[in-house]
XYZ file of C-alpha atoms in Angstrom:
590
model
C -64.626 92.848 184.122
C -64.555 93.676 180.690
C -66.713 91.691 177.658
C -65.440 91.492 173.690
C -66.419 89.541 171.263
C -65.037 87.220 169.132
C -63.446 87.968 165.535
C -60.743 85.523 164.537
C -61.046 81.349 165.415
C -57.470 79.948 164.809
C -57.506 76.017 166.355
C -56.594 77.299 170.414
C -56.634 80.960 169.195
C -58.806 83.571 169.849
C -58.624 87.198 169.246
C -60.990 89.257 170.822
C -62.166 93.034 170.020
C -63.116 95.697 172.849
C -61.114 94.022 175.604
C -59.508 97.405 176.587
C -59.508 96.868 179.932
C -58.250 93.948 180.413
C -54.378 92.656 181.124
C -51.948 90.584 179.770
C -52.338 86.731 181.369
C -55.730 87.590 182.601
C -58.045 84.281 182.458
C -61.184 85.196 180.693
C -64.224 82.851 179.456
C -65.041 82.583 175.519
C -68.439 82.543 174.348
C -71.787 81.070 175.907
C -70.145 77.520 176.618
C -67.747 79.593 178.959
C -64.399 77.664 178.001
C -61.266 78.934 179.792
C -58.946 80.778 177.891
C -55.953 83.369 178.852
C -54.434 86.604 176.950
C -51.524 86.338 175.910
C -51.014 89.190 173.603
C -52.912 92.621 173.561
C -52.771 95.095 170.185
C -55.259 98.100 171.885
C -58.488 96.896 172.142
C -57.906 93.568 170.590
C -56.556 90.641 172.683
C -55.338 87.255 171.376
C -56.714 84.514 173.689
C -55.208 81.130 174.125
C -58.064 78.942 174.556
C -57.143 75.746 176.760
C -60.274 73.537 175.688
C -61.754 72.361 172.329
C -63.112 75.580 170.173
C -64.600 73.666 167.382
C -68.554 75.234 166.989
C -66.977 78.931 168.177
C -68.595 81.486 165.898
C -67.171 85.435 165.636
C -69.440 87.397 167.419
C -69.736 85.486 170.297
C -68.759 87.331 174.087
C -65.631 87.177 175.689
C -66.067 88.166 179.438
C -62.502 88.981 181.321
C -62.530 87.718 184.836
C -59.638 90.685 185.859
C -57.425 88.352 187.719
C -54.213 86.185 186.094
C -54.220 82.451 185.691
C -53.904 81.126 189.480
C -53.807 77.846 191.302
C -55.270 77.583 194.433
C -53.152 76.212 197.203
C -54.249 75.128 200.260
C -55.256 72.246 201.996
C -56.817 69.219 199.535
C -53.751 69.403 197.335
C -52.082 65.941 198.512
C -53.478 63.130 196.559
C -54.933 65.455 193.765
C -55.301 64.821 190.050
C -55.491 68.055 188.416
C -55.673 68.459 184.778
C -53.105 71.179 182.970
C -55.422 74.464 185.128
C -55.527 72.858 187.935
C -59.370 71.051 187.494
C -59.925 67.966 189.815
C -60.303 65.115 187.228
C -61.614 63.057 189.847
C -64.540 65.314 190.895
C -65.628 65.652 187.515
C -65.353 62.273 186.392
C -68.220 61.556 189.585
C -69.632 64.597 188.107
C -70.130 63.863 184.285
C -68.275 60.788 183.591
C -65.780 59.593 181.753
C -65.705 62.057 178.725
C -64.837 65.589 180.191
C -67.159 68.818 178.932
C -65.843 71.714 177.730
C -66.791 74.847 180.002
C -66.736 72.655 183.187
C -66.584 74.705 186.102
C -65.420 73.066 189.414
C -62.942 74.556 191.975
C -59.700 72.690 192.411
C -59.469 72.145 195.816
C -63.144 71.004 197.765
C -65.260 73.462 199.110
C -67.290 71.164 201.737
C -64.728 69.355 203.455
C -63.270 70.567 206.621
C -59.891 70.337 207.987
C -59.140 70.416 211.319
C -56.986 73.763 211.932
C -54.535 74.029 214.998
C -53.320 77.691 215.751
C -49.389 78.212 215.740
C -50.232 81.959 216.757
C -51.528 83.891 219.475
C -53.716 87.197 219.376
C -52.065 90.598 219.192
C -48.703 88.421 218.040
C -46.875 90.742 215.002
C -46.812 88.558 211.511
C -45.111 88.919 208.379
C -45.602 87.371 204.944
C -44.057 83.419 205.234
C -45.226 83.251 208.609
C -47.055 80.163 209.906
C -50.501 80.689 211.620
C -51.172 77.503 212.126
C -51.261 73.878 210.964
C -53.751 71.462 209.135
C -52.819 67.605 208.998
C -53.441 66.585 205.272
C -52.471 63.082 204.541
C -50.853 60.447 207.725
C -47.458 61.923 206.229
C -47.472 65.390 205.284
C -48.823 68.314 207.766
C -49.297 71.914 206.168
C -48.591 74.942 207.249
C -51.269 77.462 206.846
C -49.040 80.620 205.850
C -49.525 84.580 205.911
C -49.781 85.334 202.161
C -46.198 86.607 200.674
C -46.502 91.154 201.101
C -48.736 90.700 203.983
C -47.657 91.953 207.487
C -49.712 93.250 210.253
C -50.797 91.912 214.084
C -53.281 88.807 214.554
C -56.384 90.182 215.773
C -58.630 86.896 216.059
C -57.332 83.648 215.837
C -59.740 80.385 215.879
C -59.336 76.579 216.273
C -61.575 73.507 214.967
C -62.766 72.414 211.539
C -63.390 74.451 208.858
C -63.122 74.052 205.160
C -60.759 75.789 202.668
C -62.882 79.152 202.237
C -63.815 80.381 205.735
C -62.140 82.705 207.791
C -59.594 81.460 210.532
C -57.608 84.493 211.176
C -57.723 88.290 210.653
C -54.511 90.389 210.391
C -54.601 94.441 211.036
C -51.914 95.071 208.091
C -49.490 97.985 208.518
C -52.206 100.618 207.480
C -54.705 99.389 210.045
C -56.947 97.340 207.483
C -58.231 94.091 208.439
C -57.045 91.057 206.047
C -58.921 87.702 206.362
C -56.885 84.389 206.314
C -58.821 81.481 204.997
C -56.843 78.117 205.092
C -56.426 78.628 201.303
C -54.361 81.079 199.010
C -54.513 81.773 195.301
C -51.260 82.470 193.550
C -50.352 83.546 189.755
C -48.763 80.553 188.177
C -46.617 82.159 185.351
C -45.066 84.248 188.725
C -42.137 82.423 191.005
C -42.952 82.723 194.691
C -41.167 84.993 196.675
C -38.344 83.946 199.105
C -35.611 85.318 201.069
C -32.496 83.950 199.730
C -30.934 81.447 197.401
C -28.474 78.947 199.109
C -25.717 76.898 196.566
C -27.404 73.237 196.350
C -24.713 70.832 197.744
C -26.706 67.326 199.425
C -27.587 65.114 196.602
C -31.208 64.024 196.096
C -30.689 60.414 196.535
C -32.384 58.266 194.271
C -31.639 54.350 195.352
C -30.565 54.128 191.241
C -26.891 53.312 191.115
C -25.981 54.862 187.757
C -27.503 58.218 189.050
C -26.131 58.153 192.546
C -22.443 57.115 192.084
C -22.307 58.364 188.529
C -24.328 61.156 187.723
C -25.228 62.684 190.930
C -28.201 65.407 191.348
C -28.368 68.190 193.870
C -31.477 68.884 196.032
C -32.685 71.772 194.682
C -31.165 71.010 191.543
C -32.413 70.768 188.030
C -31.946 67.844 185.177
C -32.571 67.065 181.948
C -33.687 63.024 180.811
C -33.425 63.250 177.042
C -34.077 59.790 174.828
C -36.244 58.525 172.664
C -38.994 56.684 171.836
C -39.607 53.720 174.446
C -35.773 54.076 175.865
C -37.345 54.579 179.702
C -38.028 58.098 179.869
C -41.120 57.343 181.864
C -40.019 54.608 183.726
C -36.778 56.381 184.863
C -39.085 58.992 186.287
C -41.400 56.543 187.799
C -38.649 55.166 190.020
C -37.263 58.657 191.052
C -40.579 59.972 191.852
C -41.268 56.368 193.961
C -37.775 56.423 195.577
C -35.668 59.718 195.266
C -35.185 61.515 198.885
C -38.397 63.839 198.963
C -40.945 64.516 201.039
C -43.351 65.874 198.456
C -43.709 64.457 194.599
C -45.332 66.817 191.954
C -45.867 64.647 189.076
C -46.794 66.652 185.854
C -47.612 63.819 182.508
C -47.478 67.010 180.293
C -48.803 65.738 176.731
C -47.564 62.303 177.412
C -49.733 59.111 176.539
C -53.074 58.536 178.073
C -52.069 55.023 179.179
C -48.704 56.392 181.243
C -50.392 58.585 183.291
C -52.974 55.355 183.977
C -49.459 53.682 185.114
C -49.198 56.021 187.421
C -52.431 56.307 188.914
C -53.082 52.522 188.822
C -49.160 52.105 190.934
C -48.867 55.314 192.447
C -51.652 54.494 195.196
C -50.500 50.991 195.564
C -46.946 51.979 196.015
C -45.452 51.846 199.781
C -43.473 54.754 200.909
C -39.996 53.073 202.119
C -40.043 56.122 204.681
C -43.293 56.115 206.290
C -44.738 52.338 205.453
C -48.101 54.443 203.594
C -49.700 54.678 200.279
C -47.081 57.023 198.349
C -50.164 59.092 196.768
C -50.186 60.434 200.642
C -47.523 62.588 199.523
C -48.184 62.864 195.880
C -49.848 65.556 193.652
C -50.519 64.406 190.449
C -50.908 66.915 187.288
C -52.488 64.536 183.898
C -52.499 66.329 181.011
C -53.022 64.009 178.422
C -51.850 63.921 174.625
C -55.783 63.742 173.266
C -56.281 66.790 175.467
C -55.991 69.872 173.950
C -52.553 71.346 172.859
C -52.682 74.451 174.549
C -53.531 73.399 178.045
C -50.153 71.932 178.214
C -48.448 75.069 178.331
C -50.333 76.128 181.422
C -49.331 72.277 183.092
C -45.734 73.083 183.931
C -46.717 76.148 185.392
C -49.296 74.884 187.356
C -47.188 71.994 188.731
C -44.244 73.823 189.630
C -45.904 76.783 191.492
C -47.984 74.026 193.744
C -44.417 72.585 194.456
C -43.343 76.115 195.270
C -45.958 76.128 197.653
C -44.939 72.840 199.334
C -41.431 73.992 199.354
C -42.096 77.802 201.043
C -43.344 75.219 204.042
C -39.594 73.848 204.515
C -40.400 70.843 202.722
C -37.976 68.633 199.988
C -39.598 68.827 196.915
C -39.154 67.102 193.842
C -41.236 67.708 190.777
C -41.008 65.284 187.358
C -42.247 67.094 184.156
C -43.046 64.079 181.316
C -42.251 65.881 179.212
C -40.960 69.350 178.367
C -41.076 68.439 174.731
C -44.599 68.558 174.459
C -44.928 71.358 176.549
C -42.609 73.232 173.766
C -44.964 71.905 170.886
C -47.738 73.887 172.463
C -45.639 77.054 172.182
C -44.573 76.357 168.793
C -48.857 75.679 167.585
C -49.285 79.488 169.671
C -46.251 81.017 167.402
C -47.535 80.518 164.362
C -51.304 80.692 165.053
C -49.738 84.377 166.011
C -47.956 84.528 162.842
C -44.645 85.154 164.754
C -41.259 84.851 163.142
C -40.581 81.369 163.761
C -36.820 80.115 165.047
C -35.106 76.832 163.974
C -37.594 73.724 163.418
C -40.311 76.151 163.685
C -40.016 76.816 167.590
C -40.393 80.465 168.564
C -37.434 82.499 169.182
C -38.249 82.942 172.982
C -37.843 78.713 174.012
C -34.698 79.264 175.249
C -35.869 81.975 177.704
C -39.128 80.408 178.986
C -37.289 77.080 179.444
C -34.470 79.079 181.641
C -37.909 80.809 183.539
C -39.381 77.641 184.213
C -36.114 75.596 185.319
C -34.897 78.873 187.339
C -38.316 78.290 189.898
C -35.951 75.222 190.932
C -33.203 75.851 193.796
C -32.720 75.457 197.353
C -33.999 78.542 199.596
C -34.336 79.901 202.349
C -38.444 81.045 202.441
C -40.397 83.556 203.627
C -41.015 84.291 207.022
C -39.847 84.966 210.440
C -38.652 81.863 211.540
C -35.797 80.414 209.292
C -37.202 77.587 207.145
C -34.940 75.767 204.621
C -37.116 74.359 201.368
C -35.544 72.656 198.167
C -37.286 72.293 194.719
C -35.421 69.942 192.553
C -36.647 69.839 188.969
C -36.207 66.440 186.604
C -37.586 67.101 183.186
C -37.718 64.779 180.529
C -37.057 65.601 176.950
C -38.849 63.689 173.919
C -36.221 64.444 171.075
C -37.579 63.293 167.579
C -35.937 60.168 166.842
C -33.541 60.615 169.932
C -31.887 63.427 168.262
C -30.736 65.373 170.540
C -29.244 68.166 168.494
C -32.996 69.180 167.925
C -33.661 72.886 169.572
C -35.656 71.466 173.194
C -32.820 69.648 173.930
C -30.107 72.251 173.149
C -32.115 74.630 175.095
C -32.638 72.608 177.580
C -28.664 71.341 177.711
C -27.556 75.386 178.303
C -29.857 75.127 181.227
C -29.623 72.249 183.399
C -27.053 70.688 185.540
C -27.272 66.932 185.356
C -27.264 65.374 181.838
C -29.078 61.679 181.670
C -28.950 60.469 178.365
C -30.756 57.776 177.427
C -29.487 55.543 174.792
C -32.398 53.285 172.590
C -29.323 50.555 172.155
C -29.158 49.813 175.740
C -32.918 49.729 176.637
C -33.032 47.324 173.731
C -30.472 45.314 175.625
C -32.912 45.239 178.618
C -30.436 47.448 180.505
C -32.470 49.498 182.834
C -31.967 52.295 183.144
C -30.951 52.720 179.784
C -28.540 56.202 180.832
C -25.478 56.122 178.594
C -22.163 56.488 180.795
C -20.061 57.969 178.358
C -22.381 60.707 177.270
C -24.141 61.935 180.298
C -22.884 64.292 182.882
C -23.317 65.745 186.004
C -22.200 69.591 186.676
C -22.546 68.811 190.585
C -20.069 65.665 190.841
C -17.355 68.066 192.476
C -19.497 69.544 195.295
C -21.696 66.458 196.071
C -18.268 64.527 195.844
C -17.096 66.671 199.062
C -20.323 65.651 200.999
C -19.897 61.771 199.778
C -16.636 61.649 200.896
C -17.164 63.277 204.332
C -20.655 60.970 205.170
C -19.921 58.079 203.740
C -16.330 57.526 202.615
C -13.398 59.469 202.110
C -12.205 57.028 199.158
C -15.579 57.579 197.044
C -15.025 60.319 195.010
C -11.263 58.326 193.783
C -13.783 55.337 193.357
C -15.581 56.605 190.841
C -13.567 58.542 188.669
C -11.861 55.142 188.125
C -15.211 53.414 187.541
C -15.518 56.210 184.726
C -12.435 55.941 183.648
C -12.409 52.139 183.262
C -15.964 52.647 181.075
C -13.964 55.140 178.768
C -10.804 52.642 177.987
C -13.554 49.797 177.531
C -14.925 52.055 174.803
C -12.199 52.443 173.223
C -11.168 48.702 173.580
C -13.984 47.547 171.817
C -13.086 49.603 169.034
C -10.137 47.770 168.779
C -11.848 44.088 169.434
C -14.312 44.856 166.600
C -11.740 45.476 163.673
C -8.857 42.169 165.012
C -10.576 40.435 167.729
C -9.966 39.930 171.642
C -7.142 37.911 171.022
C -5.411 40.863 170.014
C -5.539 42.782 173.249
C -2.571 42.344 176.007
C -4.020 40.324 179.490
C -3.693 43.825 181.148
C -6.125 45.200 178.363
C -8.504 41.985 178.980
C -8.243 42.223 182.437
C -9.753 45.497 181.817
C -12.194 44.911 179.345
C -13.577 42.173 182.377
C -14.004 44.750 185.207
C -15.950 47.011 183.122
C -18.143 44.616 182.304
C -18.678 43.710 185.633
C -19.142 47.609 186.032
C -21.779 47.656 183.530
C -23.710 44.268 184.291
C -23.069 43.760 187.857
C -23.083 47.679 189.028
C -25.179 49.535 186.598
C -27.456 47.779 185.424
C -30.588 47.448 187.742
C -33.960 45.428 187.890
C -36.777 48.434 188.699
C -39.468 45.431 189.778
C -37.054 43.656 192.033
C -37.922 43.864 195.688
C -34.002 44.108 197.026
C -32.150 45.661 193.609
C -35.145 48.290 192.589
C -33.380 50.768 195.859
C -29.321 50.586 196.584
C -28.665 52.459 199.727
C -25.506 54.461 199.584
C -23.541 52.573 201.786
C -24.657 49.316 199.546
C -23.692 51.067 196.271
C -20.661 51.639 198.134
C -19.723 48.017 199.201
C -20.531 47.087 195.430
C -18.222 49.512 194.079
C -15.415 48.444 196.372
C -16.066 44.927 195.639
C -15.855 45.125 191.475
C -12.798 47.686 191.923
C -10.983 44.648 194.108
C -11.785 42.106 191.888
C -9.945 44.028 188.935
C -6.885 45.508 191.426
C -6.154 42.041 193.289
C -6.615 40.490 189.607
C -3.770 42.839 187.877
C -1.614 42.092 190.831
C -2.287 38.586 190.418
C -1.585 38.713 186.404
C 1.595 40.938 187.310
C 2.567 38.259 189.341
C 2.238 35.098 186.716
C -1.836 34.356 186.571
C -3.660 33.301 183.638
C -6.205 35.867 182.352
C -8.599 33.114 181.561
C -8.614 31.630 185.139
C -8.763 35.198 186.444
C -11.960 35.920 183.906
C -13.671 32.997 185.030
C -13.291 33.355 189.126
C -16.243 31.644 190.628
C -16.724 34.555 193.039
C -17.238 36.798 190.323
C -21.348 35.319 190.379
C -20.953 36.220 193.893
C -19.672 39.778 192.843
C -23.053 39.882 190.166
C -25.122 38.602 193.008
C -24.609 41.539 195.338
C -27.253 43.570 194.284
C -30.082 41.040 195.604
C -28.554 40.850 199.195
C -30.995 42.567 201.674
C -29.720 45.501 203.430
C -29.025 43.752 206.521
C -27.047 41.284 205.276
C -24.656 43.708 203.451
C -22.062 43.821 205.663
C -21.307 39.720 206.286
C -21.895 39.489 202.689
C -19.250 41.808 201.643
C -16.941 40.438 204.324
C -17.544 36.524 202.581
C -17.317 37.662 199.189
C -14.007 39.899 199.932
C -12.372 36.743 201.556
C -13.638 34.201 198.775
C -12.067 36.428 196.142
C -8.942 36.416 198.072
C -8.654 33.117 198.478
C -9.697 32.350 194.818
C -7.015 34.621 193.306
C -4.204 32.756 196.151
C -5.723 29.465 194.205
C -5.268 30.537 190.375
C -1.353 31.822 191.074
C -0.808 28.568 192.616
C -2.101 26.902 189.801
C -0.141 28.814 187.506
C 3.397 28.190 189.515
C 2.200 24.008 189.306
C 2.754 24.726 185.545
């Protein structure tokens, strides 16, 4: 440990004379009220500190006392259910603890030190171990079980073993590593958080994270293990958007990080989250849940350190062979806090102000993301799919975060502020967004579910690109313009838009679409507007084609259970036959 003292109070910067031995990232504690703070730049003996709490009342001269070890989460058993603040402080513990208001210099450890788990050996004296391996297991939450691993570099033969309850800090194995020493395993380990976790390989994502949200599914699809971008603005459904993928998407553990996002959203989530049934399992959906709040009235700083504290407890989750899917709301904010750092440093600021290096330490953070294969002896598959929002200024999106952050990901959502005011949830723009992984997701669609899917869709896009256009063309001279053909079309995409796309998020049946549902609705809108253009071909009115009765039936869809898909679709596919025979024999009575 080394001790400095204080000569320069910037806002959340420090600097600190005679701190010559200490390191780059370590955490140290500033002045008598012990706040938390980490270097982040050293100049000899004189270290700049970013301070993650309040420093108003700091004087120069005060101590600076170096702890010698990085900024680290601890990860272990206690995690599930958690709200942390942005370094990893259990919000709930000290709220019991102090209240409402939280202290600066508040020391509690993140994960509880009295509680014991009950700790079932996968391992058996004199066994050999290396780092990844599994010694045994601990039963968290009614859904998710952790594995109590060897500590990544570690190898060595189990010399004692135990069984029973014990909490987080005491001993339940001891290795002989490959130089004889004896290592004790507690059922917790402390990691760095600005350093990925080791694994052994990278694998190419291609499974799509299901989400139950039609636009993302059929449209835009994501990859576990993948990484996306929701930029938008101002009250467009960033938050909401997230809510439902973090409530529905195909994971088995949700890391939810509210990085400098209202005080009130994060109560959303904590008021729903625990309320919330799992689809899966039929329990609480906070029994799989971690939840990270940092809060825009806390201070700037300590949002830098949220994103890396979220994503290296989903690493965590993921080394154990678990789906992971982490939501950072948003990255925006988490940039701000760089760009207040910069120029407290006096560093050469890039466009907008942002530092030079946001490109780079957006591409570190979104690189943790990926499908692997982890550590260990046995082969364990784990994905990490990242879903970061972006808070653009005015929903400009040719601002630097979300030009840095477009280079980056894979899945575009773009959020458009005309159709959330429209009531069209979720407000993701079709003709702007993207997905980078249609292509190889669009091989697994069409092998598990069905071969014409892929064909489906592209037409489905297709028909909301002519309708663009189209409207261009209604604006300036008017519908009656357009040939039937180009009415015909103009129809189908809007029952694309209104009957496919659009979705109710607090609807019991339409807030989840199965695949094979979003399927059947698909096939149904596409029928309606082939059958129809055979049906104008062959003499039928557009207007009695426009107003088919089934077409309610076709809008409808969405609210049918699950088991009633099938018979549905079957009824609905015969009434619009039928009702298309009916309008060309009304025509040839004419």
């Amino acid at each position: 440990m080394s001790t400095g003292k204080i000569t320069k109070i910037s806002g959340p910067l420090v600097i600190a004379s005679g701190m010559r031995d200490s390191n780059m990232f370590d955490v140290v504690r500033v002045s008598d009220a012990r706040l938390i703070g980490e270097i982040i730049e050293m100049h000899g003996d004189r270290a700049s500190i970013q301070v993650y709490e309040e420093t108003a009342g700091l004087g120069t001269g005060e101590p600076v006392v170096s702890t010698g070890v990085p900024l680290s989460v601890e990860l272990g058993p206690g995690l599930i259910g958690g709200i942390f603040d942005g370094i990893q402080r259990p919000l709930d513990v000290i709220r019991d603890m102090v209240g409402n208001n939280l202290p600066r210099g508040v020391e509690v450890p993140a994960l509880d030190r009295e509680k014991k788990w009950t700790f079932e050996p996968l391992v058996k004296e004199g066994q050999k171990l290396t780092g990844g391996d599994a010694i045994g297991r601990v039963q968290e939450s009614d859904i998710v079980e952790q594995k109590i691993m060897v500590p990544p570099g570690l190898a060595g033969e189990v010399k004692t073993i135990k069984s029973g309850e014990f909490t987080v800090t005491e001993t339940v194995c001891i290795i002989a590593d490959e130089q004889g020493e004896e290592v004790e395993i507690s059922l917790m380990q402390k990691w760095p958080v600005r350093q990925g976790r080791p694994f052994v390989k990278k694998l190419t994502p291609d499974m799509p994270l299901i989400t139950g949200q039609r636009v993302i599914d059929t449209l835009f699809p994501m990859a576990k293990g993948g990484v996306a971008a929701i930029p938008g603005p101002f009250g467009s459904g960033k938050t909401v958007i997230q809510h439902q993928l973090a409530k529905w998407a195909e994971a088995d553990i949700i890391v939810y990080i509210g990085c400098g996002e209202r005080g009130n959203e994060m109560t959303d989530v904590l008021n729903e989250f625990p309320e919330l049934i799992d689809p899966n399992t039929g329990k609480s959906l906070m029994e799989r849940t971690v939840l990270i709040a940092n809060t825009s009235d806390m201070p700037v700083a300590a949002r830098e350190a949220s994103i890396y504290t979220g994503i290296t407890i989903a690493e965590y989750f993921r080394d154990m062979g678990y789906s992971v899917a982490l939501m950072a709301d948003s990255t925006s904010r988490w940039a701000e806090a760089l760009r207040e750092m910069s120029g407290r440093l006096e560093e050469m600021p890039g466009e907008e102000g942002y530092p030079a290096y946001l490109g780079s330490r957006l591409a570190q953070f979104y690189e943790r993301a990926g499908r692997v294969i982890s550590l260990g002896s046995e082969e364990r598959e784990g994905t990490l799919s990242v879903i970061g929002a972006v808070s653009p200024p005015g929903g400009d999106i040719s601002e630097p975060v979300s030009q840095a952050t477009l280079r980056i990901v894979k899945v575009f959502w773009g959020l458009d502020a005309s159709l959330a005011y429209k009531r069209h949830f979720p407000a993701i723009n079709w003709l702007t967004s993207y997905s980078l992984y249609s292509d190889s997701l669009g091989l697994w669609f069409d092998l598990n579910l069905a071969p014409d899917w892929t064909a489906m869709r592209q037409r489905m896009l297709a028909l909301l690109s002519d309708e663009a256009e189209l409207e261009e063309i209604v604006r300036l001279v008017g519908i009656d313009a357009l040939s039937p053909e180009d009415r015909l079309k103009m129809e189908a995409a809007r029952s694309i838009r209104e009957d496919f796309l659009h979705q109710l998020a607090f609807h019991d049946v339409d807030t989840y679409t199965s695949l094979r549902k979003q399927y059947l609705m698909m096939k149904l809108v596409e029928e309606y507007y082939l059958f129809s253009l055979q049906a104008l071909k062959a003499g039928a009115d557009i207007e009695d084609l426009a107003s088919l009765p089934v077409r309610e039936a076709i809008g409808r869809f969405k609210y049918i259970e699950e088991d009633d898909i099938e018979s549905s679709y079957k009824k609905t596919h015969d009434d619009l036959d039928a009702q298309l025979k009916e309008a060309l024999e009304k025509k040839e009575e004419f």
